[in-house]
Short mmCIF file of C-alpha atoms in Angstrom, two decimals:
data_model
loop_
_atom_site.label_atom_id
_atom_site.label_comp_id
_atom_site.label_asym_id
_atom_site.label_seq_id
_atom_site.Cartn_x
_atom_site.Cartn_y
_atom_site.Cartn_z
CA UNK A 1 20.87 3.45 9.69
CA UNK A 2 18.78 6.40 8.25
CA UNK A 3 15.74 6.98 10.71
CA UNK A 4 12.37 6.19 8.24
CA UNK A 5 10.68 9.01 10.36
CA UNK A 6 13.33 11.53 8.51
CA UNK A 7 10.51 12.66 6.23
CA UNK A 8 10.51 14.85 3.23
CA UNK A 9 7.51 17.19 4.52
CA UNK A 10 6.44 19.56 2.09
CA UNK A 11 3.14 19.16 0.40
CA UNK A 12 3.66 17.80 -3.10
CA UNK A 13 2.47 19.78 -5.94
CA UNK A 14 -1.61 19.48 -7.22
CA UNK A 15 -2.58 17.38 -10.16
CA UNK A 16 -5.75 18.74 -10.48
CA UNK A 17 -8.82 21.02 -9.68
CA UNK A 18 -9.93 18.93 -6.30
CA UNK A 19 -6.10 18.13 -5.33
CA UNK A 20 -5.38 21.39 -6.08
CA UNK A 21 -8.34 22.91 -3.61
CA UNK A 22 -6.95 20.39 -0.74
CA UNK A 23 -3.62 21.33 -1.08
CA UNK A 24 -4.99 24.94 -0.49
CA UNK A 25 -6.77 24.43 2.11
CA UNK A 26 -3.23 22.20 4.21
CA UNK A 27 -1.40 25.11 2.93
CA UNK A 28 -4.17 27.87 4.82
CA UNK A 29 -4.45 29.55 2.01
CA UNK A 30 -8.19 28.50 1.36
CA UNK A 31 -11.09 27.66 3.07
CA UNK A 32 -12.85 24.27 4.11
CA UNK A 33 -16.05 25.53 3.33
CA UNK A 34 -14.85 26.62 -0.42
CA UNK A 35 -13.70 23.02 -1.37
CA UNK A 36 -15.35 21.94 -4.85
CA UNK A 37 -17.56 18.72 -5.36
CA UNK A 38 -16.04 16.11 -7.54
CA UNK A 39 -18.07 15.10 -9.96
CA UNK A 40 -16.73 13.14 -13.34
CA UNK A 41 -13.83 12.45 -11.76
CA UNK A 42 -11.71 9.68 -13.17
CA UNK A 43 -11.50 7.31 -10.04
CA UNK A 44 -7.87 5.92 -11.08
CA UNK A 45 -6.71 9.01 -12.07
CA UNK A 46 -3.77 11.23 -10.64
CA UNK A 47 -6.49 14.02 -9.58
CA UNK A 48 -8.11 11.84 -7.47
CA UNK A 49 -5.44 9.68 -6.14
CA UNK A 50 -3.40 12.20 -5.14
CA UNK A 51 -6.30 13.78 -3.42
CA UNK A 52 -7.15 11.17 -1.36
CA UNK A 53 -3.71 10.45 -0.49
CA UNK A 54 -3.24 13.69 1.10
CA UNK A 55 -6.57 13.66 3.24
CA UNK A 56 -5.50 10.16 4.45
CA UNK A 57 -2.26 11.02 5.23
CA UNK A 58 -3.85 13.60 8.08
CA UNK A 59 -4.61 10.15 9.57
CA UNK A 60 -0.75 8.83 9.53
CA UNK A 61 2.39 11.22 10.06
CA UNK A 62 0.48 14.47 8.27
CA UNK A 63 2.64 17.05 6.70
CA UNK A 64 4.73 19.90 8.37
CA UNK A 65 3.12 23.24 8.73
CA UNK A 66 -0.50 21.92 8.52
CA UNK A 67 -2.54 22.26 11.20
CA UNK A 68 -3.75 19.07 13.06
CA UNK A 69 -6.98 20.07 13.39
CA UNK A 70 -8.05 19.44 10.04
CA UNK A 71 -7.50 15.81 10.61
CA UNK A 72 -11.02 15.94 11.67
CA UNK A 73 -12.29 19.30 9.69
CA UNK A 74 -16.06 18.42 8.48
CA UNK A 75 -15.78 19.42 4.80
CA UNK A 76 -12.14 17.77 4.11
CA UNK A 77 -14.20 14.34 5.84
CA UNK A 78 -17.49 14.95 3.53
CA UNK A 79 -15.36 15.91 0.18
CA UNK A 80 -13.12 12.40 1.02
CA UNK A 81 -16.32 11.02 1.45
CA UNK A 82 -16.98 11.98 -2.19
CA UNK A 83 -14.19 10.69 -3.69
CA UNK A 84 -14.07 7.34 -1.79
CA UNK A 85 -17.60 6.59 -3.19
CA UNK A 86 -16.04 7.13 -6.98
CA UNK A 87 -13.32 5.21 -6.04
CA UNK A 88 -15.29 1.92 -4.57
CA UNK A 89 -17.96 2.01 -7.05
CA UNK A 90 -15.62 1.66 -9.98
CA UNK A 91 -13.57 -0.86 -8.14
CA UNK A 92 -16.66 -2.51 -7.21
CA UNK A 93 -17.90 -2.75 -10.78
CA UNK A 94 -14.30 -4.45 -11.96
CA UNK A 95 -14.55 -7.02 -9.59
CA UNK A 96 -15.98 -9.91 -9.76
CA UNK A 97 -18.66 -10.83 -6.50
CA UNK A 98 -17.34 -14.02 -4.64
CA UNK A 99 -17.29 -15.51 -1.10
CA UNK A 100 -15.22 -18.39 -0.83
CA UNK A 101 -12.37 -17.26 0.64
CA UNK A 102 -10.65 -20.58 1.20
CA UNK A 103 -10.87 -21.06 -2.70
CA UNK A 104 -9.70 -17.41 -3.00
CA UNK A 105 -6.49 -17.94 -0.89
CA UNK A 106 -5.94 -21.04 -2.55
CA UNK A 107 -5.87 -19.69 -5.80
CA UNK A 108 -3.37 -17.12 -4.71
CA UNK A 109 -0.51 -20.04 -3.90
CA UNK A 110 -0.55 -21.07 -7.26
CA UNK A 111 2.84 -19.75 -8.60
CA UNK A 112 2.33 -18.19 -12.02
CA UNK A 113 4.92 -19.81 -14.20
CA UNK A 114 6.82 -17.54 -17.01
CA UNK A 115 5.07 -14.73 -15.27
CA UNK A 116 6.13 -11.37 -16.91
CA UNK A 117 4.98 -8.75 -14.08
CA UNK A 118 7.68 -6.77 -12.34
CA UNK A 119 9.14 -8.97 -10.09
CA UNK A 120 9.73 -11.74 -13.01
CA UNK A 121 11.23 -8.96 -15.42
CA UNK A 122 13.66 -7.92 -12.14
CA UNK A 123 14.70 -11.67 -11.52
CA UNK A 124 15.47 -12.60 -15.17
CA UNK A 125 17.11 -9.69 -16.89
CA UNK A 126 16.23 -6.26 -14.81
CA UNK A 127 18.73 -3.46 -15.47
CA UNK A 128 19.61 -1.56 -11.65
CA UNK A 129 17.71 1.50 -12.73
CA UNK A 130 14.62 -0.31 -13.07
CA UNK A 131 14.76 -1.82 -9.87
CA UNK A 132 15.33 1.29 -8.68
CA UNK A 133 12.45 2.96 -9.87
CA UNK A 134 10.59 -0.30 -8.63
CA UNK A 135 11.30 0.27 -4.87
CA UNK A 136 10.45 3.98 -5.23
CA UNK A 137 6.79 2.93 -6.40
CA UNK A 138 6.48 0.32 -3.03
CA UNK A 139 8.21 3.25 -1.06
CA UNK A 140 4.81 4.63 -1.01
CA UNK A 141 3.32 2.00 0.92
CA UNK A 142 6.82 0.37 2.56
CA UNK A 143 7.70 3.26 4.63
CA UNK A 144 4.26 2.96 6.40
CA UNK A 145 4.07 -1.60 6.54
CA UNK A 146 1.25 -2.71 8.42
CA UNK A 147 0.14 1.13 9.47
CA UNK A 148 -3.14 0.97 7.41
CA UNK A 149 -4.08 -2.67 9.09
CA UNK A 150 -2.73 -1.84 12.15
CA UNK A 151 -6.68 -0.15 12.41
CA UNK A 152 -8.37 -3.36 11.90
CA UNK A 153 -6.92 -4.01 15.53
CA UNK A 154 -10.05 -3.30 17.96
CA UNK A 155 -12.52 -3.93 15.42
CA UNK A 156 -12.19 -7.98 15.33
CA UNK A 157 -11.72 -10.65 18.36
CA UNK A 158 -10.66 -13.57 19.38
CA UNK A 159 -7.85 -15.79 17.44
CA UNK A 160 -8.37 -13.78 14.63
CA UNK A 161 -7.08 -11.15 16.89
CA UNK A 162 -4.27 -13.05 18.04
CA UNK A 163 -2.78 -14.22 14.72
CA UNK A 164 -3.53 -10.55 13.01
CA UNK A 165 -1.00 -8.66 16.12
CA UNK A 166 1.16 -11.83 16.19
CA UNK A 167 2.26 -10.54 11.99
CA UNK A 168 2.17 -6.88 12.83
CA UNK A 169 4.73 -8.03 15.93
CA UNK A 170 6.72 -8.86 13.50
CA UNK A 171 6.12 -6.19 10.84
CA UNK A 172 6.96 -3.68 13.80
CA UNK A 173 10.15 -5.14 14.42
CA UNK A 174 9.59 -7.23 17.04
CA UNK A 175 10.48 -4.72 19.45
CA UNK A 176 13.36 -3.59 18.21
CA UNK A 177 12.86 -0.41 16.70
CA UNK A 178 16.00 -0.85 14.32
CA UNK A 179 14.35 -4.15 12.86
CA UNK A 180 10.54 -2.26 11.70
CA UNK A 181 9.99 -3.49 8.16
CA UNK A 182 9.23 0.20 7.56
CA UNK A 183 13.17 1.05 8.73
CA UNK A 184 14.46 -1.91 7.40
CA UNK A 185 13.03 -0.69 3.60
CA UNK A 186 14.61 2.70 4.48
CA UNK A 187 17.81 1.11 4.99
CA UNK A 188 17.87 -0.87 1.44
CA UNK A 189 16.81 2.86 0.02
CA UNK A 190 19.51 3.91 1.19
CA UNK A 191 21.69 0.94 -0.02
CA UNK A 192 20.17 1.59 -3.13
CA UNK A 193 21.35 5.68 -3.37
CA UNK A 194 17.67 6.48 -2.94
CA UNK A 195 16.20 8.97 -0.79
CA UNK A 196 15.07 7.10 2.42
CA UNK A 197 12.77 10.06 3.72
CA UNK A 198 9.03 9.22 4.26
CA UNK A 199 7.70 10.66 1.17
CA UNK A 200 11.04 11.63 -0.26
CA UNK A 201 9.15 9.85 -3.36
CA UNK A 202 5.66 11.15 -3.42
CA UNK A 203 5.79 13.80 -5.78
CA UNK A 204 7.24 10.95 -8.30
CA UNK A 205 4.57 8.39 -7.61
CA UNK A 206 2.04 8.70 -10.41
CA UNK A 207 -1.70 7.76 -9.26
CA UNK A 208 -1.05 4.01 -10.29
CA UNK A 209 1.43 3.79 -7.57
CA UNK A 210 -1.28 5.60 -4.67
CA UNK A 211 -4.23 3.41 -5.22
CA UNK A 212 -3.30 0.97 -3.76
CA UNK A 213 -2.48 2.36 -1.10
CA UNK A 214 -5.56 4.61 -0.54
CA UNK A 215 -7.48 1.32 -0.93
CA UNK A 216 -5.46 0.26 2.30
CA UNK A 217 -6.58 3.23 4.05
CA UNK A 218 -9.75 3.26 3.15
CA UNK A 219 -10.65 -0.13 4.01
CA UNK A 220 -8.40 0.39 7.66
CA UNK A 221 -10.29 3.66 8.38
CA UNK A 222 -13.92 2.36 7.84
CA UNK A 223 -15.46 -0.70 10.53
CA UNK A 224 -17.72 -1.81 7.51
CA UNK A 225 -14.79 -2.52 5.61
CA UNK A 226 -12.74 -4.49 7.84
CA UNK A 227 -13.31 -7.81 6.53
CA UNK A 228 -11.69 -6.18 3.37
CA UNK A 229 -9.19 -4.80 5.31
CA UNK A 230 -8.21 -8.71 6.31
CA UNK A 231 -8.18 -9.76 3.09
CA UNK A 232 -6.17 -7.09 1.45
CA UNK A 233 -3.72 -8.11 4.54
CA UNK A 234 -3.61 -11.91 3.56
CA UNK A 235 -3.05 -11.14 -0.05
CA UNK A 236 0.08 -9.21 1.06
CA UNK A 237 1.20 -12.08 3.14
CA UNK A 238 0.11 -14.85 1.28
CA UNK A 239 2.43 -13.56 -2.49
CA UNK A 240 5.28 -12.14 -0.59
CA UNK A 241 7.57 -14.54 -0.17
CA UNK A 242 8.13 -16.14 -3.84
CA UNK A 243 7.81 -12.00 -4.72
CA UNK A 244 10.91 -11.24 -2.61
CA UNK A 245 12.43 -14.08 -3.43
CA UNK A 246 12.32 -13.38 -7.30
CA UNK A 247 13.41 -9.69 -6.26
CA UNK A 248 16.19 -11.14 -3.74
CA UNK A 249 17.76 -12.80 -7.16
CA UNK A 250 17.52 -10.12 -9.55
CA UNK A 251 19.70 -8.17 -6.37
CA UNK A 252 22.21 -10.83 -6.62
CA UNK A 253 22.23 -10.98 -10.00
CA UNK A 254 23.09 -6.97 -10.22
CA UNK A 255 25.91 -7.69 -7.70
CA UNK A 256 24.00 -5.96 -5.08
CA UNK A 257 25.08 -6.22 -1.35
CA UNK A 258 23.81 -7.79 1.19
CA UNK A 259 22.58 -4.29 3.02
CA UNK A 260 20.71 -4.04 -0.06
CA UNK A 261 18.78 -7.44 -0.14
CA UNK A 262 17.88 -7.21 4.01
CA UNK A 263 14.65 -6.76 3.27
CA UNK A 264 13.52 -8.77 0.18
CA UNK A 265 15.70 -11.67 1.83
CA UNK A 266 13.96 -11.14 5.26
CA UNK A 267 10.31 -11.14 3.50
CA UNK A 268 11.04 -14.75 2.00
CA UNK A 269 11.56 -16.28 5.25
CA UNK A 270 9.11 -14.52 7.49
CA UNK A 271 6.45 -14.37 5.44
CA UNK A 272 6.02 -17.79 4.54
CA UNK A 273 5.11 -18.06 8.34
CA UNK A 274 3.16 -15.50 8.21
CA UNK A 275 1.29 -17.41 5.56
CA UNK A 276 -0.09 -19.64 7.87
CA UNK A 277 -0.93 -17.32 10.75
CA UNK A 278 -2.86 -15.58 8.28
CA UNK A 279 -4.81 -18.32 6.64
CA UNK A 280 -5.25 -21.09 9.72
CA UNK A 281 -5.59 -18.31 12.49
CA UNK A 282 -6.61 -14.84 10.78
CA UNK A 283 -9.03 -15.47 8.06
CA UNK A 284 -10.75 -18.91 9.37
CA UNK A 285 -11.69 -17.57 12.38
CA UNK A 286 -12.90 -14.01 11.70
CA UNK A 287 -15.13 -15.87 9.09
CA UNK A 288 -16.20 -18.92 11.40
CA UNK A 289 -17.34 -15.88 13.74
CA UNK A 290 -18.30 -13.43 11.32
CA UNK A 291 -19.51 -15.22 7.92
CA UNK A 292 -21.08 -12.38 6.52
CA UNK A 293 -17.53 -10.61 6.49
CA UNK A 294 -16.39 -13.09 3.51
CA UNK A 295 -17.97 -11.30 0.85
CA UNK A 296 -15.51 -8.47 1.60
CA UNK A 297 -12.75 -10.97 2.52
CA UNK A 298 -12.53 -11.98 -1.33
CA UNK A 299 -13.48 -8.23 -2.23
CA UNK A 300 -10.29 -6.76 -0.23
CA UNK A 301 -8.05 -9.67 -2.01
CA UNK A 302 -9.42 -9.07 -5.99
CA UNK A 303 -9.81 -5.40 -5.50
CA UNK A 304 -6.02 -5.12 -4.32
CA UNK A 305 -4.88 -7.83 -6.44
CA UNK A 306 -6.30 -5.32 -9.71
CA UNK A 307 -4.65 -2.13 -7.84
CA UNK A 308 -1.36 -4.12 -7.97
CA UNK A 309 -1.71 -5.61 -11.54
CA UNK A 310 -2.52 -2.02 -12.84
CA UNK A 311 0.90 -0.70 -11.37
CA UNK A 312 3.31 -3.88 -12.56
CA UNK A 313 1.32 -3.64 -16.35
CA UNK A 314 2.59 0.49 -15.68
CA UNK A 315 5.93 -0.72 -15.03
CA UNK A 316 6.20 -2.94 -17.77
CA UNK A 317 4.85 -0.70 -20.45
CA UNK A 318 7.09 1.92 -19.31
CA UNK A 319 10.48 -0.10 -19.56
CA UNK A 320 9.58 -1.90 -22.57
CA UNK A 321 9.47 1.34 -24.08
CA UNK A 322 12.81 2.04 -22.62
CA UNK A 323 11.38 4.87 -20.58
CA UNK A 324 10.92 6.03 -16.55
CA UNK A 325 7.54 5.03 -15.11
CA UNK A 326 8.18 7.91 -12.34
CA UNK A 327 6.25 10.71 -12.80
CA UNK A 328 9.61 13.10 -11.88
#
C-alpha cells in the first residue's frame, strides 16, 4: 500500500499573469499586497483554474515550504474572491435556473444508452494508455474524496445530517484507514504504474480537469452555497455506480488485475446504497427544512454536471485525434 498522504509538494509551474503572482507570493518571493486584479479573465481557462486551485489548496494539505499563515492572508482571500465571482457568473449564465430537485435527481438515473463520454469509450474499445490518462484527470479530485463536502458538515441538521456523515463514513474508510476511498484510488495508481503521490499529477492536469474541482471547494468553503454543495454531492453519488461499472469492464477487458479494479469495483456496490441515503435521507430533508436551498440544490447538480461534460468532450477530442489530453 502506497500512503495517499506521500505527496508530490512542490508548487507547480504558473500558467499565467494572476497564477503566476500567487505562485510568487507561496514561494515568498512577492508580496500580498502586490497581487494584480483579474480582470478579462477567461473563467474556464488554465490561468484561472490553476489559480484558484492553489489558493484552495491552503484550505486542504497546502504545499511544502509555504507558510501557513497565508491560509488566511487578506489579499490572497480578496483576489480569490475575484476570481470566484468570474467563475460563478459564467457558470451561472450556462445554466439553466430550476428547483425541482426530485425531477432533477430523477433525470440523472436515466442511463444514457450508446453514450460516447469517457467511461463508454473505456468500456467498449479503450486502449490502457487512455485509461491511464483518465485516472490521472480524477486523481485531482480522488486523492482528496469527500474532503470538499466534508465542510457542508456543521452547516445543515437533522437527518440530512445523518445520511450526509453516514456516506462520508464510508468514503473515509469506515474506520479503517487502509480502506479511505482516497487510499484505495492511490492503490489502483499504483496498480496502474502511475504516480500515487497527492498531486504527483497536478502539473499535468489542464484547467478542464481543476474546475471541477474548484467548484467543489468553492461551494464547501462558502455557508451560502451549501445547498449546492449537497447537490454537487448527490450527483457524484447518484452516476457512480453504472460509471464504475462501465470502467470496472473496460479493466477486465485490458486484462487488468484485480488490485487494479478495487476501486471502480468497490464504487458499483457502495454507491448504489449510497444512492438512496442521498436521495430519501440527504436531499428530502435538507429541502423539507430548508426549501429555499433547492434552487442551489439543482444549481450544484447542472453546474457540476457541465464541469464534468467539458472534461469527458476534452478527453474524447483528444483521443480521437490520437493524441494525450495531459497537459505534460
Amino acid at each position: 500500500m502506497t500512503d495517499v498522504m506521500t505527496r508530490a509538494d512542490a508548487l507547480p509551474t504558473a500558467r499565467g499573469p494572476v497564477s503566476a503572482a500567487v505562485l510568487e507570493v507561496l514561494a515568498g518571493t512577492r508580496s500580498a499586497a502586490d497581487l494584480p486584479s483579474e480582470p478579462g479573465l477567461d473563467p474556464y481557462g488554465e490561468d484561472l483554474q490553476l489559480a484558484l486551485y492553489v489558493l484552495y489548496e491552503l484550505h486542504y494539505h497546502g504545499f511544502a515550504g509555504v507558510d501557513p499563515e497565508l491560509e488566511w492572508e487578506p489579499d490572497l482571500l480578496r483576489l480569490r474572491r475575484s476570481l470566484e465571482t468570474t467563475f460563478l457568473t459564467a457558470l451561472q449564465a450556462e445554466v439553466p435556473a430550476g428547483d425541482d430537485v426530485d425531477a432533477e435527481v430523477e433525470a440523472l438515473l436515466v442511463e444514457q444508452v450508446g453514450g460516447d463520454g469517457p467511461s463508454y469509450r473505456l468500456a467498449r474499445d479503450g486502449e490502457l494508455w487512455q485509461l491511464r490518462e483518465y485516472v490521472i484527470h480524477r486523481s485531482i479530485y480522488h486523492l482528496k474524496e469527500a474532503d470538499p463536502q466534508a465542510w457542508v458538515i456543521p452547516r445543515i441538521d437533522g437527518q440530512a445530517k445523518a445520511s450526509l456523515v453516514t456516506v462520508e463514513h464510508d468514503e473515509f474508510g469506515a474506520g479503517r484507514g487502509e480502506r479511505v476511498h482516497a487510499q484505495v484510488f492511490a492503490d489502483m495508481m499504483a496498480a496502474l504504474d502511475l504516480d500515487p503521490r497527492y498531486h504527483g499529477y497536478l502539473e499535468a492536469a489542464p484547467a478542464e480537469a481543476l474546475a471541477p474541482v474548484n467548484l467543489m471547494s468553492l461551494c464547501g468553503l462558502h455557508r451560502q452555497w451549501r445547498g449546492a454543495s449537497v447537490g454537487q454531492f448527490a450527483l457524484i453519488e447518484v452516476t457512480s455506480s453504472p460509471g464504475s461499472a462501465r470502467l470496472v469492464k473496460g479493466m477486465q477487458r485490458l486484462g487488468l488485475g484485480e488490485d487494479a479494479q478495487a476501486f471502480y469495483a468497490e464504487h458499483v456496490e457502495a454507491d448504489a446504497v449510497h444512492e438512496q441515503l442521498v436521495r430519501r435521507g440527504l436531499l428530502a430533508d435538507l429541502v423539507a427544512r430548508e426549501p429555499e436551498l433547492a434552487a442551489d440544490v439543482v444549481f450544484g447538480i447542472r453546474a457540476l454536471t457541465l464541469l464534468e461534460d467539458r472534461l469527458g468532450d476534452h478527453l474524447v477530442r483528444s483521443w480521437d485525434a490520437d493524441s494525450s489530453s495531459l497537459r505534460a
